[in-house]
Tab-separated table of C-alpha atoms in Angstrom:
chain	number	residue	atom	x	y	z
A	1	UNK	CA	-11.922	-9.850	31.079
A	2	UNK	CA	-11.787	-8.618	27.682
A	3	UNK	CA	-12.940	-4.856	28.725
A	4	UNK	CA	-10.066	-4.927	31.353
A	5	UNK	CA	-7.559	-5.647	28.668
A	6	UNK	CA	-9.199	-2.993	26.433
A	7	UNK	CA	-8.997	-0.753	29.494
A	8	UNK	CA	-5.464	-1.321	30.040
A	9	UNK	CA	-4.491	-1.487	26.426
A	10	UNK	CA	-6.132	2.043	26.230
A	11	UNK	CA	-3.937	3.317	29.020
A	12	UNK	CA	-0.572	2.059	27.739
A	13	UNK	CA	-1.880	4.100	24.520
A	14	UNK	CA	-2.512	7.288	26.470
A	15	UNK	CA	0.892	6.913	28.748
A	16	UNK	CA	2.765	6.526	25.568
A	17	UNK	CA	1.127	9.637	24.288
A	18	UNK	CA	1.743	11.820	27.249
A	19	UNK	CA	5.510	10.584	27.299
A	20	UNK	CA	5.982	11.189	23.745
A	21	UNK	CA	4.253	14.876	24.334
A	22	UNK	CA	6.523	15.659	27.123
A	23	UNK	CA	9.728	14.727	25.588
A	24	UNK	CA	9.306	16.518	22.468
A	25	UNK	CA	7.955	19.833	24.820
A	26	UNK	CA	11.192	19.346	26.861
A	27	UNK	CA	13.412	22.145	27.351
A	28	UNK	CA	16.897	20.307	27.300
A	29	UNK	CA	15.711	19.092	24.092
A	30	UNK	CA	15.186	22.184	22.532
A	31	UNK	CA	18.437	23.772	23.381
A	32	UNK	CA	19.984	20.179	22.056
A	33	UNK	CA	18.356	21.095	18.546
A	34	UNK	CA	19.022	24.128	18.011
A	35	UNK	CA	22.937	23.335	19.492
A	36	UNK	CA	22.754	20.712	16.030
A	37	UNK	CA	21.196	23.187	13.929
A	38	UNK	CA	23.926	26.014	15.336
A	39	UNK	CA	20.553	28.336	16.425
A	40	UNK	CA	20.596	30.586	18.911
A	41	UNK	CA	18.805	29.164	22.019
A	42	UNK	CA	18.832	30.414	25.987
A	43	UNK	CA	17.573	27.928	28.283
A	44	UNK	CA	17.176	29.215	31.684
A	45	UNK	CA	15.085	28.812	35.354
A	46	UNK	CA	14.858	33.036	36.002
A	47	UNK	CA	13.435	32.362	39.417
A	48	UNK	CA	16.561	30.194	40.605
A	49	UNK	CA	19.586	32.249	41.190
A	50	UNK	CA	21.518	29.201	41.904
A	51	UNK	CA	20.869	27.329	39.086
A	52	UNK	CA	22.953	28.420	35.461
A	53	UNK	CA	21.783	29.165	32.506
A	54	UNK	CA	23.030	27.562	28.998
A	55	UNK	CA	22.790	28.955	25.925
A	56	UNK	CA	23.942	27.899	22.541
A	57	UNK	CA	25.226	30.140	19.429
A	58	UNK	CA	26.790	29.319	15.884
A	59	UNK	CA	26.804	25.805	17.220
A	60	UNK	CA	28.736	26.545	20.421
A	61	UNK	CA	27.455	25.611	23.807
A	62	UNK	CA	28.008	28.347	26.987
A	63	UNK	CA	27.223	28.191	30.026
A	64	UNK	CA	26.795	30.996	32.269
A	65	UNK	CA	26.927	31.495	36.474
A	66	UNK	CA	24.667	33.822	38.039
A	67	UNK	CA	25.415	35.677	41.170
A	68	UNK	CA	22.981	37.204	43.539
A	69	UNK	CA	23.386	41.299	45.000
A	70	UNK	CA	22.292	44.487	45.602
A	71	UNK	CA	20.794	47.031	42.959
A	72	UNK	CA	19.666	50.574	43.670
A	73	UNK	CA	16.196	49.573	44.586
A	74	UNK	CA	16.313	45.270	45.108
A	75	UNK	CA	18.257	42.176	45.153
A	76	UNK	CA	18.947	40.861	41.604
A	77	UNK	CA	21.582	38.966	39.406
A	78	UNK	CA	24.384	41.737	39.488
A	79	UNK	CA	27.313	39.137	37.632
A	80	UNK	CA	27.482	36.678	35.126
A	81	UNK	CA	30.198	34.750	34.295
A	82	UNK	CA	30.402	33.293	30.918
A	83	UNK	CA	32.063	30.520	30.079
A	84	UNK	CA	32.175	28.047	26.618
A	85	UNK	CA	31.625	24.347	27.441
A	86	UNK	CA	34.163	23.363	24.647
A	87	UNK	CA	37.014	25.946	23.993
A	88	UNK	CA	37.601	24.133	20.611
A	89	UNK	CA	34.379	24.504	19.788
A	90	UNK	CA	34.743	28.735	19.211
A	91	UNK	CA	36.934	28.497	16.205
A	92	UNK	CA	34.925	31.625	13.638
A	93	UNK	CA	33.843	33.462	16.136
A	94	UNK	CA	34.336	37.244	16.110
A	95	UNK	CA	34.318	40.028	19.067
A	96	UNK	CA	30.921	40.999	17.297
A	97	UNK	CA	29.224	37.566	18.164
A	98	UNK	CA	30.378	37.880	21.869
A	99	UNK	CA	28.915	41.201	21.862
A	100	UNK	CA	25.446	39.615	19.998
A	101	UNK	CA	25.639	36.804	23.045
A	102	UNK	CA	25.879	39.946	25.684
A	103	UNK	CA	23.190	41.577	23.861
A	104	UNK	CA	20.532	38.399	24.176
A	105	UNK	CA	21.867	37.916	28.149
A	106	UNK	CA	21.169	41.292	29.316
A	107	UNK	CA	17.387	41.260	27.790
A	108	UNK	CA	17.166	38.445	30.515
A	109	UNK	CA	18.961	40.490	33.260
A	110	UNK	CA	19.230	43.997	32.911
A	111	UNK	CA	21.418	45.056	36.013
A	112	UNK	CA	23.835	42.151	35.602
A	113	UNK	CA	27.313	42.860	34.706
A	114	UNK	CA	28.791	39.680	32.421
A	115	UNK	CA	32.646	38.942	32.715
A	116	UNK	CA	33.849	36.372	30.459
A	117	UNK	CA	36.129	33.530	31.366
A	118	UNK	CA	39.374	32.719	29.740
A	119	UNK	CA	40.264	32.307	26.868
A	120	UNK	CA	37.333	34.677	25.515
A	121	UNK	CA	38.025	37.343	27.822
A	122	UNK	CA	41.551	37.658	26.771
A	123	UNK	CA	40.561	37.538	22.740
A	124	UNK	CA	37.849	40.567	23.927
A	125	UNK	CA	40.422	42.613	25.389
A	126	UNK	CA	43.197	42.425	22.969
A	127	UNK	CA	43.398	44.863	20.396
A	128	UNK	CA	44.467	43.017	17.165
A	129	UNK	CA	43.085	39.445	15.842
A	130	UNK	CA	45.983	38.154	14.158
A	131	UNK	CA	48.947	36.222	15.914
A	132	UNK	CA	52.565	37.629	15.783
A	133	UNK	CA	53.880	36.555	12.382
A	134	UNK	CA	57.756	36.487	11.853
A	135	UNK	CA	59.638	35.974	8.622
């Protein structure tokens, strides 16, 4: 009886363990810290086109879409759209950290095209920063 208990005892230990190993290994949970610690962090399944990628930068989350077509030579990720999960959440950012986010997505996917949802897209293609002042 007392050698089962030790047994089981023993397993609990081991579970616990394992559980604690996994969780701190976890993907999610990396992107979450570096998110707090306003890292840069891409977290991403490459061989499921369906599934999106996030990344996180200066403490802003994105998420991006993936869309399947034709290249030259194979099928790969052709489009991208890019989108923060909190628009409020962008306030610093400049046209060169967009550029610096483009930069680390197309290491990932070379043939892929990224378009960038609103409001970003709109702050990318205007030509002056500053809003309309009047006196």
């Amino acid at each position: 009886m007392g050698l089962l208990i030790r047994i089981i005892f023993l397993m609990i230990i081991l579970l616990l363990i394992y559980s604690g190993i996994r969780y701190l290994l976890h993907p999610k949970r990396k992107l979450e810290l570096a998110h707090e610690q306003k890292r840069f962090y891409f977290l991403d399944d490459p061989n499921n086109v369906r599934k999106n990628f996030t990344l996180t930068y200066k403490g802003v989350l994105f998420e991006g879409e993936k869309y399947l077509g034709m290249t030259t030579d194979s099928f790969d990720v052709i489009s991208i759209f890019v989108f923060p999960k909190d628009v409020g959440a962008l306030k610093g950012l400049t046209k060169n950290d967009f550029k610096t986010i483009e930069q680390h997505i197309l290491q990932h996917y070379k043939n892929a095209k990224i378009d960038w949802k609103s409001p970003i897209k709109e702050f990318l293609n205007s030509d002056d920063n500053l809003p309309n002042q009047t006196m």
